[in-house]
Tab-separated table of C-alpha atoms and ligand atoms in Angstrom:
chain	number	residue	atom	x	y	z
A	45	MET	CA	122.291	127.790	71.155
A	46	THR	CA	121.074	124.833	69.162
A	47	ILE	CA	120.563	121.386	70.636
A	48	ASP	CA	123.131	118.769	69.574
A	49	LEU	CA	120.634	116.179	68.333
A	50	ALA	CA	123.229	113.507	67.473
A	51	SER	CA	124.523	113.604	71.061
A	52	LEU	CA	120.975	113.491	72.387
A	53	TYR	CA	120.232	110.452	70.206
A	54	ILE	CA	123.401	108.627	71.275
A	55	ASP	CA	122.636	109.315	74.937
A	56	LEU	CA	119.067	108.010	74.604
A	57	HIS	CA	120.290	104.997	72.616
A	58	ARG	CA	122.826	104.111	75.302
A	59	ASN	CA	120.229	104.397	78.065
A	60	PRO	CA	117.008	102.666	76.955
A	61	GLU	CA	114.236	101.992	79.467
A	62	LEU	CA	111.434	99.407	79.493
A	63	SER	CA	107.755	100.281	79.077
A	64	PHE	CA	106.372	102.440	81.920
A	65	GLN	CA	109.894	102.683	83.410
A	66	GLU	CA	111.020	105.575	81.142
A	67	THR	CA	111.757	108.077	83.918
A	68	ARG	CA	115.227	109.126	82.715
A	69	THR	CA	114.082	109.553	79.106
A	70	ALA	CA	110.983	111.459	80.198
A	71	GLY	CA	113.115	113.748	82.385
A	72	ILE	CA	115.480	114.553	79.517
A	73	ALA	CA	112.625	115.236	77.093
A	74	ALA	CA	110.811	117.387	79.664
A	75	ALA	CA	113.961	119.421	80.377
A	76	HIS	CA	114.477	120.159	76.665
A	77	LEU	CA	110.835	121.133	76.177
A	78	ARG	CA	110.980	123.399	79.223
A	79	ASP	CA	114.203	125.028	77.943
A	80	LEU	CA	112.411	125.674	74.658
A	81	GLY	CA	109.712	127.573	76.530
A	82	LEU	CA	106.883	125.040	76.513
A	83	ASP	CA	104.448	124.567	79.379
A	84	VAL	CA	105.548	121.079	80.486
A	85	HIS	CA	103.630	118.472	82.498
A	86	GLU	CA	105.257	115.226	83.668
A	87	GLY	CA	103.868	111.969	85.000
A	88	ILE	CA	100.938	111.903	82.566
A	89	GLY	CA	99.850	108.250	82.194
A	90	ARG	CA	102.574	107.273	84.699
A	91	THR	CA	105.741	108.346	82.846
A	92	GLY	CA	104.384	110.413	79.923
A	93	VAL	CA	105.254	114.047	79.219
A	94	VAL	CA	103.022	116.725	77.681
A	95	GLY	CA	104.423	120.022	76.420
A	96	VAL	CA	102.161	122.844	75.265
A	97	LEU	CA	103.329	125.649	72.995
A	98	SER	CA	100.570	128.272	72.700
A	99	ASN	CA	101.204	130.586	69.790
A	100	GLY	CA	98.024	132.553	69.191
A	101	GLU	CA	94.605	131.734	67.767
A	102	GLY	CA	94.588	128.783	65.424
A	103	PRO	CA	94.379	125.017	65.092
A	104	VAL	CA	95.562	122.646	67.822
A	105	VAL	CA	98.033	120.081	66.515
A	106	TRP	CA	99.080	117.092	68.618
A	107	VAL	CA	102.464	115.604	67.739
A	108	ARG	CA	103.334	112.291	69.366
A	109	ALA	CA	106.608	110.424	69.934
A	110	ASP	CA	106.837	107.163	71.889
A	111	MET	CA	109.906	106.603	74.071
A	112	ASP	CA	110.148	103.028	75.434
A	113	GLY	CA	112.870	100.468	74.700
A	114	LEU	CA	112.488	96.689	74.380
A	115	PRO	CA	113.692	93.647	76.347
A	116	VAL	CA	116.296	92.870	73.668
A	117	THR	CA	120.066	92.498	74.177
A	118	GLU	CA	121.745	94.768	71.632
A	119	GLN	CA	124.085	93.104	69.122
A	120	THR	CA	124.735	95.985	66.716
A	121	GLY	CA	128.390	96.388	67.701
A	122	LEU	CA	127.919	100.179	67.568
A	123	ALA	CA	130.296	102.292	69.674
A	124	TYR	CA	127.202	103.662	71.429
A	125	ALA	CA	125.409	100.305	71.792
A	126	SER	CA	123.294	99.788	74.899
A	127	THR	CA	124.538	97.505	77.660
A	128	ALA	CA	121.553	98.324	79.864
A	129	THR	CA	119.696	95.620	81.748
A	130	GLY	CA	116.490	95.721	83.711
A	131	THR	CA	113.679	93.697	85.183
A	132	ASP	CA	110.592	92.957	83.132
A	133	ASP	CA	107.036	92.572	84.440
A	134	ALA	CA	107.586	88.829	84.981
A	135	GLY	CA	110.549	89.632	87.257
A	136	GLU	CA	113.112	88.354	84.727
A	137	LYS	CA	116.427	90.152	84.222
A	138	VAL	CA	116.604	91.253	80.581
A	139	GLY	CA	118.880	93.240	78.304
A	140	ILE	CA	117.297	96.497	77.118
A	141	MET	CA	117.685	98.080	73.712
A	142	HIS	CA	116.063	100.767	71.607
A	143	ALA	CA	115.347	98.082	69.013
A	144	CYS	CA	112.294	99.901	67.642
A	145	GLY	CA	113.923	103.308	67.203
A	146	HIS	CA	111.843	105.181	69.769
A	147	ASP	CA	115.076	107.002	70.739
A	148	MET	CA	115.042	108.400	67.191
A	149	HIS	CA	111.393	109.440	67.635
A	150	VAL	CA	112.162	111.437	70.801
A	151	THR	CA	115.265	113.023	69.221
A	152	ALA	CA	113.381	114.071	66.076
A	153	MET	CA	110.565	115.478	68.221
A	154	ILE	CA	112.926	117.664	70.274
A	155	GLY	CA	114.599	118.874	67.067
A	156	ALA	CA	111.228	119.638	65.482
A	157	VAL	CA	109.977	121.581	68.510
A	158	GLU	CA	113.206	123.587	68.549
A	159	ARG	CA	112.645	124.545	64.906
A	160	LEU	CA	108.959	125.352	65.408
A	161	VAL	CA	109.829	127.581	68.374
A	162	ALA	CA	112.473	129.388	66.303
A	163	ASP	CA	109.946	129.936	63.477
A	164	ARG	CA	107.013	130.887	65.700
A	165	GLU	CA	106.524	134.218	63.913
A	166	GLN	CA	105.566	132.245	60.796
A	167	TRP	CA	102.669	130.216	62.227
A	168	LYS	CA	99.729	130.443	64.597
A	169	GLY	CA	97.983	127.890	66.747
A	170	THR	CA	98.798	125.507	69.562
A	171	LEU	CA	101.293	122.687	69.412
A	172	VAL	CA	100.810	119.916	71.967
A	173	VAL	CA	103.801	117.577	72.257
A	174	LEU	CA	103.139	114.066	73.597
A	175	ILE	CA	106.128	112.012	74.754
A	176	GLN	CA	104.331	108.695	75.218
A	177	PRO	CA	105.382	105.761	77.405
A	178	ALA	CA	104.828	102.049	76.875
A	179	GLU	CA	103.902	101.781	73.212
A	180	GLU	CA	105.496	98.340	73.068
A	181	VAL	CA	103.005	96.864	75.519
A	182	GLY	CA	100.088	98.651	73.890
A	183	GLY	CA	99.288	100.563	77.080
A	184	GLY	CA	100.899	104.011	76.997
A	185	ALA	CA	98.460	105.951	74.842
A	186	ARG	CA	95.541	104.544	76.824
A	187	ALA	CA	97.264	105.436	80.111
A	188	MET	CA	97.754	109.067	79.001
A	189	LEU	CA	94.142	109.362	77.832
A	190	ASP	CA	92.871	107.799	81.054
A	191	ASP	CA	94.859	110.520	82.855
A	192	GLU	CA	92.344	113.068	81.471
A	193	LEU	CA	94.570	114.098	78.581
A	194	LEU	CA	91.616	115.441	76.586
A	195	THR	CA	90.250	117.634	79.368
A	196	ARG	CA	93.508	118.871	80.897
A	197	PHE	CA	95.075	120.020	77.633
A	198	PRO	CA	93.835	121.761	74.467
A	199	ARG	CA	91.816	119.279	72.369
A	200	PRO	CA	93.412	118.463	69.003
A	201	ASP	CA	92.166	119.199	65.508
A	202	ILE	CA	94.598	116.563	64.211
A	203	VAL	CA	97.059	113.996	65.597
A	204	LEU	CA	100.452	113.475	63.904
A	205	GLY	CA	103.076	110.786	64.495
A	206	GLN	CA	105.959	109.056	62.803
A	207	HIS	CA	107.933	105.809	63.014
A	208	VAL	CA	111.432	105.013	61.794
A	209	GLY	CA	111.762	101.744	59.868
A	210	PRO	CA	113.979	99.558	57.681
A	211	PHE	CA	113.581	101.743	54.592
A	212	PRO	CA	116.428	103.707	52.961
A	213	ALA	CA	117.397	106.747	55.036
A	214	GLY	CA	116.175	109.863	53.265
A	215	THR	CA	112.785	108.386	52.361
A	216	VAL	CA	109.372	109.068	53.918
A	217	GLY	CA	105.980	107.633	53.143
A	218	MET	CA	102.616	106.342	54.247
A	219	ARG	CA	99.312	105.053	52.952
A	220	PRO	CA	95.974	106.786	53.144
A	221	GLY	CA	93.423	104.588	54.936
A	222	PRO	CA	94.565	101.413	56.715
A	223	GLN	CA	98.287	101.578	57.491
A	224	MET	CA	98.742	99.122	60.363
A	225	SER	CA	96.605	96.283	61.704
A	226	ALA	CA	94.167	96.132	64.560
A	227	SER	CA	95.050	93.361	66.948
A	228	ASP	CA	93.633	91.444	69.894
A	229	GLY	CA	95.495	89.120	72.233
A	230	LEU	CA	93.298	86.466	73.887
A	231	LYS	CA	93.884	83.924	76.609
A	232	VAL	CA	91.490	80.959	76.480
A	233	THR	CA	91.222	78.509	79.367
A	234	MET	CA	89.313	75.296	78.598
A	235	HIS	CA	88.064	73.286	81.532
A	236	GLY	CA	87.875	69.485	81.610
A	237	ARG	CA	87.885	67.025	84.475
A	238	GLY	CA	91.244	65.591	85.472
A	239	GLY	CA	92.016	61.989	86.341
A	240	HIS	CA	94.209	58.935	85.709
A	241	GLY	CA	95.639	58.545	82.218
A	242	SER	CA	94.536	54.915	82.222
A	243	ARG	CA	90.894	55.884	82.819
A	244	PRO	CA	90.015	58.532	80.194
A	245	ASP	CA	86.392	57.413	80.399
A	246	SER	CA	86.262	58.869	83.930
A	247	THR	CA	87.586	62.250	82.795
A	248	ILE	CA	86.851	65.077	80.376
A	249	ASP	CA	90.159	65.449	78.547
A	250	PRO	CA	91.003	69.159	78.069
A	251	ILE	CA	93.975	68.350	75.820
A	252	VAL	CA	91.788	66.676	73.205
A	253	MET	CA	89.277	69.515	73.664
A	254	ALA	CA	91.916	72.232	73.159
A	255	ALA	CA	93.658	70.372	70.308
A	256	ALA	CA	90.374	70.166	68.407
A	257	THR	CA	89.847	73.869	69.131
A	258	VAL	CA	93.271	74.817	67.719
A	259	MET	CA	92.580	72.959	64.490
A	260	ARG	CA	89.059	74.304	64.108
A	261	LEU	CA	90.186	77.890	64.809
A	262	GLN	CA	92.127	77.777	61.552
A	263	THR	CA	88.813	77.632	59.689
A	264	VAL	CA	87.867	81.154	60.817
A	265	VAL	CA	90.127	82.738	58.211
A	266	SER	CA	89.919	80.000	55.567
A	267	ARG	CA	86.123	79.461	55.747
A	268	GLU	CA	84.463	82.441	57.394
A	269	THR	CA	86.151	85.717	56.464
A	270	ASP	CA	86.149	87.221	52.975
A	271	ALA	CA	89.043	85.711	50.996
A	272	LEU	CA	90.102	89.177	49.795
A	273	THR	CA	90.215	90.708	53.288
A	274	PRO	CA	93.349	89.720	55.211
A	275	ALA	CA	93.139	88.420	58.769
A	276	VAL	CA	95.437	86.319	60.952
A	277	VAL	CA	94.510	83.814	63.670
A	278	THR	CA	97.615	82.480	65.421
A	279	VAL	CA	97.662	80.195	68.447
A	280	GLY	CA	101.077	81.071	69.848
A	281	SER	CA	100.893	79.220	73.142
A	282	PHE	CA	99.288	75.915	74.256
A	283	HIS	CA	99.828	74.699	77.817
A	284	ALA	CA	98.331	71.678	79.529
A	285	GLY	CA	99.399	68.841	81.787
A	286	THR	CA	102.460	67.778	83.734
A	287	LYS	CA	102.930	64.028	83.152
A	288	ASN	CA	102.123	61.266	80.667
A	289	ASN	CA	99.673	59.368	82.873
A	290	ILE	CA	97.695	62.281	84.260
A	291	ILE	CA	94.812	63.828	82.389
A	292	PRO	CA	94.919	67.494	83.502
A	293	ALA	CA	91.971	69.561	84.640
A	294	ASP	CA	92.353	72.303	82.059
A	295	ALA	CA	94.286	73.627	79.050
A	296	THR	CA	95.295	77.184	78.177
A	297	LEU	CA	95.689	78.731	74.726
A	298	GLN	CA	96.997	82.192	73.807
A	299	LEU	CA	95.856	83.705	70.536
A	300	SER	CA	97.074	86.620	68.427
A	301	LEU	CA	94.430	88.014	66.082
A	302	ARG	CA	95.276	90.603	63.403
A	303	TYR	CA	93.113	92.531	60.973
A	304	PRO	CA	94.355	95.410	58.805
A	305	ASP	CA	90.693	96.035	57.936
A	306	GLU	CA	88.847	96.481	61.205
A	307	SER	CA	85.542	95.507	59.618
A	308	VAL	CA	86.454	91.828	60.004
A	309	ARG	CA	87.369	92.144	63.678
A	310	ALA	CA	83.865	91.452	65.039
A	311	LYS	CA	83.459	88.479	62.707
A	312	VAL	CA	86.815	86.931	63.684
A	313	LEU	CA	86.216	87.482	67.407
A	314	ALA	CA	82.714	86.011	67.176
A	315	GLY	CA	84.000	83.006	65.196
A	316	VAL	CA	86.768	82.344	67.707
A	317	GLU	CA	84.422	82.584	70.668
A	318	ARG	CA	81.780	80.378	69.026
A	319	ILE	CA	84.320	77.658	68.168
A	320	VAL	CA	85.890	77.711	71.644
A	321	ARG	CA	82.480	77.288	73.299
A	322	ALA	CA	81.246	74.709	70.802
A	323	GLU	CA	84.362	72.543	71.138
A	324	ALA	CA	84.009	72.652	74.912
A	325	ALA	CA	80.378	71.591	74.548
A	326	ALA	CA	81.352	68.870	72.050
A	327	SER	CA	83.709	67.433	74.682
A	328	GLY	CA	80.988	67.494	77.314
A	329	ALA	CA	82.726	70.165	79.402
A	330	GLU	CA	80.917	70.886	82.646
A	331	ARG	CA	82.122	74.517	82.728
A	332	GLU	CA	82.161	77.167	80.048
A	333	PRO	CA	85.648	78.130	78.875
A	334	ASP	CA	87.088	81.465	80.054
A	335	VAL	CA	88.084	83.948	77.348
A	336	GLU	CA	90.251	86.814	78.598
A	337	VAL	CA	91.330	89.790	76.470
A	338	LEU	CA	95.056	90.421	77.034
A	339	HIS	CA	95.223	93.566	74.906
A	340	THR	CA	93.336	95.374	72.156
A	341	LEU	CA	94.874	97.721	69.619
A	342	PRO	CA	92.891	99.615	66.990
A	343	ALA	CA	93.861	99.675	63.323
A	344	THR	CA	96.081	102.611	62.431
A	345	ILE	CA	93.975	104.397	59.821
A	346	ASN	CA	95.349	107.452	58.066
A	347	ASP	CA	92.772	110.121	57.266
A	348	ALA	CA	92.669	110.209	53.452
A	349	GLU	CA	92.484	113.963	52.955
A	350	ALA	CA	94.979	114.938	55.657
A	351	THR	CA	97.360	112.235	54.415
A	352	ALA	CA	97.199	113.556	50.841
A	353	ARG	CA	97.964	117.069	52.126
A	354	THR	CA	100.905	115.821	54.187
A	355	LEU	CA	102.335	113.764	51.324
A	356	ASP	CA	102.112	116.796	49.021
A	357	ALA	CA	103.969	118.853	51.607
A	358	PHE	CA	106.620	116.086	51.902
A	359	ARG	CA	106.990	116.040	48.100
A	360	GLY	CA	107.579	119.780	48.140
A	361	VAL	CA	110.296	119.517	50.785
A	362	PHE	CA	111.983	116.175	50.067
A	363	GLY	CA	111.233	115.700	46.336
A	364	GLU	CA	109.209	112.955	44.644
A	365	GLN	CA	112.146	110.490	44.719
A	366	ALA	CA	112.098	110.511	48.535
A	367	ILE	CA	108.478	109.351	48.777
A	368	MET	CA	108.106	105.594	49.376
A	369	ASP	CA	105.224	103.239	50.057
A	370	PRO	CA	105.776	101.356	53.335
A	371	GLY	CA	102.965	98.950	52.445
A	372	LEU	CA	100.062	97.833	54.612
A	373	LEU	CA	101.651	96.460	57.776
A	374	THR	CA	100.492	93.549	59.976
A	375	GLY	CA	102.186	95.189	62.964
A	376	SER	CA	100.114	97.337	65.324
A	377	GLU	CA	100.415	100.732	67.054
A	378	ASP	CA	98.547	102.472	69.850
A	379	VAL	CA	98.879	106.021	68.426
A	380	SER	CA	95.331	105.780	67.036
A	381	TRP	CA	93.743	106.000	70.471
A	382	PHE	CA	94.611	109.703	70.654
A	383	ALA	CA	92.812	110.505	67.398
A	384	ARG	CA	89.931	108.106	68.064
A	385	ASP	CA	89.170	109.399	71.533
A	386	ALA	CA	89.323	112.982	70.266
A	387	GLY	CA	87.331	112.129	67.116
A	388	VAL	CA	89.859	113.803	64.800
A	389	PRO	CA	92.031	112.722	61.840
A	390	LEU	CA	95.297	110.825	62.293
A	391	VAL	CA	98.344	111.083	60.033
A	392	PHE	CA	101.056	108.512	60.806
A	393	TRP	CA	104.017	108.061	58.475
A	394	PHE	CA	107.233	106.058	58.289
A	395	TRP	CA	110.698	107.282	57.544
A	396	GLY	CA	113.819	105.385	56.589
A	397	GLY	CA	116.759	104.635	58.853
A	398	ALA	CA	118.726	102.094	56.793
A	399	ASP	CA	121.997	103.092	55.137
A	400	PRO	CA	120.867	103.800	51.538
A	401	GLU	CA	123.893	102.142	49.898
A	402	THR	CA	123.611	98.974	52.018
A	403	PHE	CA	119.880	98.937	51.282
A	404	ARG	CA	120.440	99.293	47.523
A	405	ARG	CA	122.951	96.440	47.422
A	406	ALA	CA	120.687	94.174	49.485
A	407	PHE	CA	117.697	95.056	47.311
A	408	GLU	CA	119.608	94.205	44.120
A	409	ALA	CA	120.912	90.953	45.615
A	410	GLY	CA	117.455	90.027	46.922
A	411	THR	CA	118.819	89.826	50.473
A	412	LEU	CA	116.793	92.565	52.199
A	413	GLU	CA	115.444	90.088	54.747
A	414	THR	CA	118.884	88.951	55.899
A	415	ASP	CA	120.928	92.142	55.391
A	416	ILE	CA	118.583	94.913	56.570
A	417	PRO	CA	117.624	94.427	60.238
A	418	THR	CA	114.011	95.249	60.988
A	419	ASN	CA	112.514	96.896	64.067
A	420	HIS	CA	112.801	94.650	67.155
A	421	SER	CA	115.937	92.944	65.793
A	422	PRO	CA	119.014	93.054	68.100
A	423	PHE	CA	120.855	94.408	65.026
A	424	PHE	CA	118.428	97.300	64.305
A	425	ALA	CA	120.630	100.370	63.895
A	426	PRO	CA	119.302	103.443	62.072
A	427	VAL	CA	122.076	105.635	60.659
A	428	ILE	CA	122.266	108.952	62.478
A	429	ASP	CA	122.738	110.996	59.322
A	430	PRO	CA	120.402	111.789	57.573
A	431	THR	CA	117.779	109.978	59.676
A	432	ILE	CA	117.558	112.569	62.465
A	433	GLU	CA	117.424	115.457	60.007
A	434	VAL	CA	114.700	113.837	57.882
A	435	GLY	CA	112.651	112.983	60.979
A	436	VAL	CA	112.881	116.582	62.209
A	437	THR	CA	111.983	118.038	58.816
A	438	ALA	CA	109.078	115.629	58.306
A	439	LEU	CA	107.540	116.534	61.680
A	440	VAL	CA	108.030	120.272	61.158
A	441	THR	CA	106.610	120.065	57.625
A	442	ALA	CA	103.524	118.111	58.708
A	443	ALA	CA	102.907	120.281	61.782
A	444	ARG	CA	103.225	123.490	59.756
A	445	GLU	CA	100.813	122.090	57.173
A	446	PHE	CA	98.057	121.947	59.830
A	447	LEU	CA	98.996	124.999	61.915
A	448	ALA	CA	97.794	128.361	60.625
B	51	ZN	ZN1	108.118	98.242	68.338
B	52	ZN	ZN1	107.872	101.202	67.609
C-alpha cells in the first residue's frame, strides 16, 4: 500500500507546531518511518526523530527535513488552512502556521523514504533520516548534535537537504559554494549613570552613548569590509528610558549581522565590539558594555563537486528547463551544523512551490514581490501538485547519486 502523500501534507499543514513543540508531527513521521521498516529513534534533541535504513555495505547518506511551524496566523484562505494557536517562549498566545513549508519537507521526506525502501535492491549503503525540530529558532540541528547524534548513529559521508520556496513549481536549483548567509544575533547593553533630566552633568547618559554607537556601527560595512563582499549590520531594537525627565541607567540594542561570505564574519564582529566599547569609553562609562550572543548560524555552503554531481542528476531526471538559480540568499539555515560537525560535504537545494502560471504572469507584469508570497508570509501556500512529487523525486535522485 502506498502512502497518500497529499493527505499527509494536508494533515501536517492543518496541524502546525512551534519550534521544540513538534510532538504530533514527530510522532506521525516516526510512525511512517517505522512502518517502512526503518530503525526509528524519537526524542533526539528534544523532539527530533532519526530513522536508519541499513541496506548493506556502502556510503552513509544523511537526509534532513525540518518540521517546525511559525508564530504566524494563516491568511491563505485554503480549505485546509491552519487555525492552530499556541504559546510562544515569551508566553504570548500566537497563531501557528506552516509558513515556511516545513510540512512539505516532512511529506517529501516520507515519500522519498518509501520509494528508496521499494527500490532497495538497486542500491547499497545506509540512509539516515533526520526529522529536525526548531529550525526557525536556529536551535534544532544543534540540539540533535548535542544529543550525541554523531556517536549514536552511523556517521555520514554526505548531508543532503532541501527547502521549498517561492519559485515556479516544477523547478529545482542551488548554487555551489555559498548559498545562504551566516548570521549572528547580538544583544548589547550599554551602562551609564542615571539621574535627573535637568542635571545631565551629574549623569553618564546611555541614550547619547547608544545613539552614537548606532550611527557609528553603520561604518563597519561602509568603511571596514571589502566593498565587493556583502555584509549587513542592522540594529533592529533600541530600548532605553521611561520618562522625559529621567536619564536612565542603561540602554539596550539588538543587532542582526549577516554575511553570505563567512570570511568577513570575524572582521564584522570585531568592528562591532570595538565600536561598542570605544563609544562607551568616549562617554566616560564606568562599566564596560555587555555583549551577549543571542544566536549564531553558519553560512550554508554547498560542496562544489557534490553540488555539480547532484545538479547533473537533477538535469537527467527533470530536464534542463527545470533547473533554476535561487540566487545567493541573505536568509540563514542551521542544516550546515550536521555537515560541519561531521566534517563532510553538504548539498542543500531549493525547489519551487508557486503555481507556475501565476508565477509567469507575475514575472511578466513585474509584480513577483506583491503576487507571489514568500516563506514566512501568512499567504505562503505551495501548490500540492507537482510540489510534493518534485520534492520526493529530488530527494530520491540526490540520495541515490551518493548511495552505492
Ligand atoms: Zn523559515
Ligand atoms: Zn524554512
